[in-house]
Amino acid sequence: MYEEAVRWLVSQRRAGRARGAGRLRAAWVRLGGALPPTRFVHVVGTNGKGSVAAYLEQGFLAAGVRSGAFTSPHLLDPRERVRVGGVPVSREALSDFTARARALDLDDPPAFFEWMLAFALERFAAEGVAWAALEAGVGGASDATSFARERVALTVLTNVGEDHLASFGSLEALARDKAEAVRPGTPVVSAARGRALEVLREVAHARRAPLHVYDPKDPLFALPVPPALAGAFQRVNAALAAAALRLLGFGEEAVRAALANARLPGRLDRRRFRGRAVLLDGAHNPPAARALAAELPRRYRLVFGAQPHKRVDPMLELLAARARATVLTWPLPGPQRGFTEEPNPLSALARAPAAAREDEPVVVTGSLYLVGRLLGSGFLE
């Protein structure tokens, strides 16, 4: 049964075990798999990975090649993470894979993300996927997606910002881990800045990997049509994807289609709840919160939920300071003074004081899991 398969998969946690591809590698041998012939664009970075992957996927589709995508997290259904030909894989395929995975007796079994990656690689092989976007979870060298590094044709390192610092200790260590995704002789496209860019330059130079740094005046990064995804920050994400497609030999028609057709629910996603305007966004770290803040109207109500291990204080300091009212909801971010708490997200939406003006939306942010729960409720239009 599909629901039982999903329950088992999402229950498989890393629980403090080291990140990396080791558990996936051991399971892969037992599954009898072989890496698919797929060529991957490995998308690494702090923010913008999902957007870049969405643009790339549309570019591959427009070029007429058999396309795939592995992304995370999902909003409503784990199958969103594995797409072939622009469509999530079937329930039957995931159920069958899960049954085989559960039957393995492993000393150090994979976590959910790693199992889903193994599933994606199997599907890409079974369905003859030629090109796919491969979105990293956290890090580069320490990420399970490094398992497929031999099939990577190009690396996109979007940026390096303040997230997961508890795991890496410092921004420089995080930058170095992400830069380790660079393969010898393989092109790299990036919008990294500051010390992160310096680290990336060092690694790319040592590995003789051509590095292309975002420059809006460089024709490589030109945007022939406006990006379909909302937000000024999407111009950078779209430019990185456009550059990647051009470097890989895809034509301008594919670039145009990529920019025009990308879709990514839950990012500056405008909906309605009981006649009120709602803006959903998955900003889950300080850089993303700053990018979101630049897109918000002067007046809004805030519904905020975030995992306690996230850097909640700077996000709330920025977003709540400008909000006319703030309600904290699931996932509750730990003790926060001066805010109303309502664990149920729908109740939190209802409790956010109604605005007298149409241009004062309720902004829901802090976690894509919160956004997914609301989208899955069926109460948003």
Coordinates of C-alpha atoms in Angstrom, one line a residue:
M1 CA 0.0 0.0 0.0
Y2 CA 1.4 3.4 -1.0
E3 CA 0.5 5.2 2.2
E4 CA 2.3 2.6 4.3
A5 CA 5.4 2.8 2.0
V6 CA 5.5 6.6 2.5
R7 CA 5.1 6.2 6.2
W8 CA 8.1 3.9 6.3
L9 CA 10.2 6.1 4.1
V10 CA 9.7 9.3 6.0
S11 CA 10.4 7.5 9.2
Q12 CA 14.0 6.7 8.1
R13 CA 16.0 9.4 9.8
R14 CA 19.7 10.2 9.8
A15 CA 19.5 10.8 13.6
G16 CA 22.9 12.4 14.0
R17 CA 24.8 10.0 11.8
A18 CA 27.4 11.5 9.5
R19 CA 26.3 13.0 6.2
G20 CA 27.7 11.5 3.0
A21 CA 27.1 8.8 0.3
G22 CA 28.4 5.8 2.3
R23 CA 25.0 4.5 3.4
L24 CA 23.6 5.0 -0.1
R25 CA 26.6 3.2 -1.7
A26 CA 26.1 0.1 0.6
A27 CA 22.4 0.0 -0.1
W28 CA 22.9 0.5 -3.8
V29 CA 25.2 -2.6 -4.0
R30 CA 22.5 -4.7 -2.3
L31 CA 19.8 -3.3 -4.6
G32 CA 21.9 -4.5 -7.5
G33 CA 21.8 -1.2 -9.2
A34 CA 24.1 0.4 -11.7
L35 CA 24.5 4.2 -12.2
P36 CA 22.2 5.3 -15.1
P37 CA 23.7 6.7 -18.2
T38 CA 22.0 10.0 -17.4
R39 CA 24.1 13.2 -17.5
F40 CA 23.5 15.4 -14.5
V41 CA 23.6 19.0 -13.7
H42 CA 24.5 19.0 -10.0
V43 CA 22.8 21.9 -8.3
V44 CA 24.5 22.9 -5.0
G45 CA 24.1 25.9 -2.8
T46 CA 22.3 27.5 0.1
N47 CA 19.3 29.1 -1.7
G48 CA 17.8 29.0 -5.2
K49 CA 18.6 25.3 -5.9
G50 CA 15.0 24.4 -6.5
S51 CA 14.4 27.3 -8.8
V52 CA 17.5 26.5 -10.9
A53 CA 16.5 22.8 -11.1
A54 CA 13.0 23.9 -12.3
Y55 CA 14.5 26.1 -15.0
L56 CA 16.9 23.3 -16.1
E57 CA 14.1 20.7 -16.2
Q58 CA 12.0 22.9 -18.5
G59 CA 15.1 23.5 -20.7
F60 CA 15.7 19.7 -21.1
L61 CA 12.0 19.1 -21.9
A62 CA 12.0 21.9 -24.5
A63 CA 15.1 20.4 -26.2
G64 CA 13.3 17.1 -26.7
V65 CA 15.5 15.0 -24.6
R66 CA 14.3 12.4 -22.0
S67 CA 14.5 14.5 -18.9
G68 CA 14.5 13.9 -15.2
A69 CA 14.8 15.8 -11.9
F70 CA 15.7 15.0 -8.3
T71 CA 14.7 17.8 -5.9
S72 CA 13.8 18.4 -2.3
P73 CA 11.9 18.9 -0.2
H74 CA 8.4 18.0 -1.4
L75 CA 5.3 19.9 -0.5
L76 CA 2.5 17.3 -0.8
D77 CA 3.8 14.0 -1.9
P78 CA 7.3 12.4 -1.9
R79 CA 7.0 11.6 -5.5
E80 CA 7.4 15.3 -6.3
R81 CA 11.1 14.7 -5.6
V82 CA 11.6 12.3 -8.5
R83 CA 10.2 13.4 -11.9
V84 CA 10.6 11.9 -15.4
G85 CA 9.5 13.9 -18.4
G86 CA 8.3 16.6 -16.1
V87 CA 5.9 14.2 -14.3
P88 CA 6.3 12.7 -10.8
V89 CA 6.9 8.9 -10.9
S90 CA 4.1 6.5 -10.2
R91 CA 2.8 5.3 -6.8
E92 CA 3.4 1.8 -7.9
A93 CA 7.0 2.4 -8.7
L94 CA 7.7 4.0 -5.3
S95 CA 5.8 1.2 -3.5
D96 CA 7.7 -1.5 -5.2
F97 CA 11.1 0.2 -4.5
T98 CA 10.1 0.6 -0.8
A99 CA 9.2 -3.1 -0.5
R100 CA 12.7 -4.0 -1.8
A101 CA 14.4 -1.5 0.4
R102 CA 12.6 -2.7 3.6
A103 CA 13.7 -6.3 2.8
L104 CA 17.4 -5.4 3.0
D105 CA 19.2 -6.1 6.2
L106 CA 21.6 -3.2 6.5
D107 CA 23.9 -2.4 9.5
D108 CA 23.7 1.3 8.7
P109 CA 20.5 1.9 6.6
P110 CA 20.0 5.0 4.6
A111 CA 17.9 7.9 5.7
F112 CA 14.8 9.2 3.8
F113 CA 16.7 11.5 1.5
E114 CA 19.2 8.8 0.6
W115 CA 16.5 6.2 -0.1
M116 CA 14.7 8.7 -2.4
L117 CA 18.0 9.4 -4.3
A118 CA 18.5 5.7 -4.8
F119 CA 14.9 5.4 -6.1
A120 CA 15.5 8.4 -8.5
L121 CA 18.7 6.7 -9.9
E122 CA 16.8 3.5 -10.5
R123 CA 14.0 5.3 -12.3
F124 CA 16.3 7.3 -14.4
A125 CA 18.0 4.1 -15.5
A126 CA 14.7 2.2 -16.1
E127 CA 13.2 5.1 -18.1
G128 CA 16.2 6.0 -20.2
V129 CA 16.6 9.6 -18.8
A130 CA 19.3 11.4 -20.8
W131 CA 19.6 14.6 -18.8
A132 CA 18.5 15.5 -15.3
A133 CA 18.8 18.2 -12.7
L134 CA 20.3 16.7 -9.5
E135 CA 19.6 19.0 -6.5
A136 CA 21.9 18.5 -3.4
G137 CA 20.4 18.5 0.0
V138 CA 23.0 20.0 2.3
G139 CA 26.6 20.6 1.4
G140 CA 28.6 19.2 -1.5
A141 CA 31.2 16.7 -0.6
S142 CA 29.2 15.6 2.4
D143 CA 26.0 15.3 0.4
A144 CA 24.5 11.9 -0.7
T145 CA 24.2 13.3 -4.3
S146 CA 28.0 13.1 -4.5
F147 CA 27.4 9.4 -5.1
A148 CA 26.5 10.2 -8.8
R149 CA 29.4 12.6 -9.3
E150 CA 31.0 10.6 -12.1
R151 CA 27.9 11.4 -14.2
V152 CA 28.0 15.1 -13.6
A153 CA 28.4 17.2 -16.7
L154 CA 28.2 20.6 -15.0
T155 CA 28.0 22.0 -11.5
V156 CA 25.8 25.0 -10.5
L157 CA 26.8 26.4 -7.1
T158 CA 24.1 29.0 -6.6
N159 CA 25.5 30.8 -3.5
V160 CA 26.7 30.2 0.1
G161 CA 24.7 31.7 3.0
E162 CA 23.9 31.3 6.6
D163 CA 22.3 27.9 6.9
H164 CA 23.3 24.6 8.5
L165 CA 26.1 26.3 10.4
A166 CA 25.6 24.0 13.3
S167 CA 26.6 21.1 11.1
F168 CA 29.7 22.8 9.5
G169 CA 30.9 25.2 12.2
S170 CA 31.6 28.2 10.0
L171 CA 30.6 29.8 6.8
E172 CA 34.0 29.1 5.3
A173 CA 33.7 25.4 6.2
L174 CA 30.3 25.3 4.6
A175 CA 31.7 27.0 1.5
R176 CA 34.5 24.6 1.2
D177 CA 32.2 21.6 1.5
K178 CA 29.9 22.9 -1.2
A179 CA 32.9 23.8 -3.4
E180 CA 34.1 20.1 -3.1
A181 CA 31.2 19.3 -5.5
V182 CA 33.4 20.6 -8.3
R183 CA 34.6 17.8 -10.5
P184 CA 38.0 17.9 -12.4
G185 CA 37.6 19.5 -15.8
T186 CA 33.9 20.0 -15.4
P187 CA 32.4 23.5 -15.9
V188 CA 31.0 25.4 -12.9
V189 CA 28.5 28.2 -12.8
S190 CA 28.0 30.3 -9.7
A191 CA 26.7 33.5 -8.1
A192 CA 28.8 33.0 -5.0
R193 CA 30.4 36.1 -3.5
G194 CA 33.0 37.1 -1.0
R195 CA 35.0 34.5 0.8
A196 CA 32.8 31.7 -0.6
L197 CA 33.8 32.8 -4.2
E198 CA 37.4 32.8 -3.2
V199 CA 37.2 29.3 -1.9
L200 CA 35.4 28.2 -5.1
R201 CA 38.0 29.8 -7.2
E202 CA 40.8 27.9 -5.4
V203 CA 39.0 24.6 -5.8
A204 CA 38.1 25.2 -9.4
H205 CA 41.6 26.3 -10.3
A206 CA 43.2 23.3 -8.6
R207 CA 40.9 20.9 -10.5
R208 CA 41.1 22.8 -13.8
A209 CA 37.4 23.2 -13.8
P210 CA 36.2 26.2 -15.9
L211 CA 34.5 28.7 -13.6
H212 CA 31.8 31.1 -14.8
V213 CA 30.8 33.7 -12.2
Y214 CA 27.5 35.4 -12.6
D215 CA 27.7 38.8 -14.4
P216 CA 24.5 40.3 -15.7
K217 CA 26.5 42.0 -18.5
D218 CA 28.0 38.7 -19.7
P219 CA 26.0 37.3 -22.7
L220 CA 26.4 33.8 -21.2
F221 CA 24.0 34.9 -18.4
A222 CA 21.6 36.9 -20.6
L223 CA 17.9 36.5 -20.1
P224 CA 16.1 36.5 -23.5
V225 CA 12.7 36.5 -21.8
P226 CA 11.6 37.4 -18.2
P227 CA 11.7 34.5 -15.7
A228 CA 8.4 32.9 -15.1
L229 CA 9.1 32.5 -11.3
A230 CA 8.2 35.6 -9.2
G231 CA 10.7 37.7 -7.4
A232 CA 13.6 39.9 -8.3
F233 CA 16.1 37.3 -7.0
Q234 CA 14.8 34.9 -9.6
R235 CA 16.8 36.8 -12.2
V236 CA 20.0 35.4 -10.8
N237 CA 18.6 31.9 -10.5
A238 CA 17.3 32.0 -14.1
A239 CA 20.6 33.4 -15.4
L240 CA 22.6 30.6 -13.7
A241 CA 20.3 28.0 -15.4
A242 CA 20.5 29.8 -18.8
A243 CA 24.3 29.8 -18.6
A244 CA 24.3 26.1 -17.7
L245 CA 22.1 25.2 -20.7
R246 CA 24.2 27.3 -23.0
L247 CA 27.5 25.8 -21.8
L248 CA 26.0 22.3 -22.3
G249 CA 25.1 23.1 -25.9
F250 CA 21.4 23.5 -25.6
G251 CA 20.0 26.1 -28.0
E252 CA 18.4 29.5 -27.3
E253 CA 14.9 28.0 -27.9
A254 CA 15.5 25.7 -24.9
V255 CA 16.8 28.6 -22.9
R256 CA 13.7 30.7 -23.6
A257 CA 11.4 27.8 -22.8
A258 CA 13.2 27.1 -19.6
L259 CA 12.8 30.7 -18.4
A260 CA 9.1 31.0 -19.6
N261 CA 7.8 27.6 -18.4
A262 CA 9.4 27.0 -15.0
R263 CA 6.9 26.3 -12.1
L264 CA 7.7 26.1 -8.4
P265 CA 4.8 26.0 -6.0
G266 CA 5.3 27.5 -2.5
R267 CA 7.7 30.3 -3.6
L268 CA 6.1 33.7 -3.6
D269 CA 2.9 31.7 -4.2
R270 CA -0.2 33.9 -4.1
R271 CA -3.4 32.2 -2.8
R272 CA -6.6 33.0 -1.0
F273 CA -8.0 31.8 2.3
R274 CA -11.6 32.6 3.2
G275 CA -11.5 35.6 0.8
R276 CA -8.2 37.0 2.2
A277 CA -5.0 37.3 0.2
V278 CA -2.2 34.9 1.3
L279 CA 1.4 34.9 0.1
L280 CA 3.2 31.6 0.7
D281 CA 7.0 31.4 0.6
G282 CA 9.4 28.7 1.9
A283 CA 12.1 31.1 3.1
H284 CA 13.9 29.1 5.8
N285 CA 17.2 30.9 6.5
P286 CA 18.3 34.5 6.9
P287 CA 19.4 35.1 3.2
A288 CA 16.1 33.8 2.0
A289 CA 14.2 35.9 4.5
R290 CA 16.1 39.0 3.3
A291 CA 15.2 38.1 -0.3
L292 CA 11.5 37.6 0.7
A293 CA 11.5 40.9 2.6
A294 CA 12.5 42.8 -0.5
E295 CA 9.4 41.5 -2.2
L296 CA 6.8 42.2 0.5
P297 CA 4.4 45.1 0.6
R298 CA 4.7 47.8 3.3
R299 CA 1.8 46.3 5.2
Y300 CA 1.2 42.6 5.9
R301 CA 0.4 40.0 8.6
L302 CA 2.9 37.3 9.3
V303 CA 2.3 33.6 10.1
F304 CA 5.7 32.0 10.8
G305 CA 6.8 28.5 11.5
A306 CA 10.4 27.1 11.5
Q307 CA 12.4 24.2 12.9
P308 CA 14.1 25.2 16.2
H309 CA 17.5 24.3 14.8
K310 CA 17.2 27.0 12.2
R311 CA 18.5 30.6 12.7
V312 CA 15.1 31.8 13.7
D313 CA 16.0 35.0 15.6
P314 CA 17.4 37.0 12.6
M315 CA 14.5 35.9 10.4
L316 CA 11.9 37.0 12.9
E317 CA 13.8 40.2 13.6
L318 CA 13.6 41.1 10.0
L319 CA 10.1 39.8 9.1
A320 CA 8.1 40.4 12.3
A321 CA 9.5 43.9 12.8
R322 CA 7.7 45.0 9.6
A323 CA 4.5 43.0 10.2
R324 CA 1.4 44.5 11.7
A325 CA 0.8 41.3 13.6
T326 CA 2.7 37.9 13.9
V327 CA 1.4 34.5 14.8
L328 CA 3.8 31.6 15.3
T329 CA 2.7 28.1 14.2
W330 CA 3.8 24.6 13.4
P331 CA 6.7 23.9 13.3
L332 CA 7.0 26.0 16.4
P333 CA 10.5 27.5 16.5
G334 CA 11.1 27.2 20.2
P335 CA 10.6 29.9 22.9
Q336 CA 9.9 33.3 21.4
R337 CA 8.7 36.2 23.6
G338 CA 6.0 38.6 22.6
F339 CA 4.3 36.5 19.9
T340 CA 1.0 34.7 19.7
E341 CA 1.3 31.0 19.2
E342 CA -1.2 28.8 17.4
P343 CA 0.2 25.3 16.6
N344 CA -2.5 24.6 14.0
P345 CA -1.5 26.4 10.7
L346 CA -5.1 26.8 9.5
S347 CA -6.1 28.2 12.9
A348 CA -3.0 30.5 12.7
L349 CA -4.2 31.8 9.4
A350 CA -7.6 32.5 10.9
R351 CA -6.1 34.2 13.9
A352 CA -3.9 36.6 11.9
P353 CA -5.9 39.8 12.2
A354 CA -7.9 40.5 9.1
A355 CA -6.6 43.3 7.0
A356 CA -8.9 46.2 6.0
R357 CA -7.0 46.5 2.7
E358 CA -6.6 44.0 -0.2
D359 CA -2.9 44.9 -0.5
E360 CA -2.2 43.7 3.1
P361 CA -1.8 39.9 2.7
V362 CA -1.1 37.3 5.3
V363 CA 2.5 36.2 4.6
V364 CA 3.2 32.5 5.5
T365 CA 6.9 31.6 5.7
G366 CA 9.8 30.0 7.6
S367 CA 9.4 26.5 6.4
L368 CA 8.5 24.7 3.2
Y369 CA 7.0 22.0 5.3
L370 CA 4.5 24.6 6.7
V371 CA 3.7 25.8 3.2
G372 CA 3.2 22.2 2.1
R373 CA 0.8 21.4 5.0
L374 CA -1.3 24.4 4.1
L375 CA -1.4 23.6 0.4
G376 CA -2.4 20.1 1.3
S377 CA -5.2 21.2 3.5
G378 CA -7.5 21.9 0.6
F379 CA -8.6 25.2 2.2
L380 CA -6.5 27.5 0.1
E381 CA -7.7 28.7 -3.3

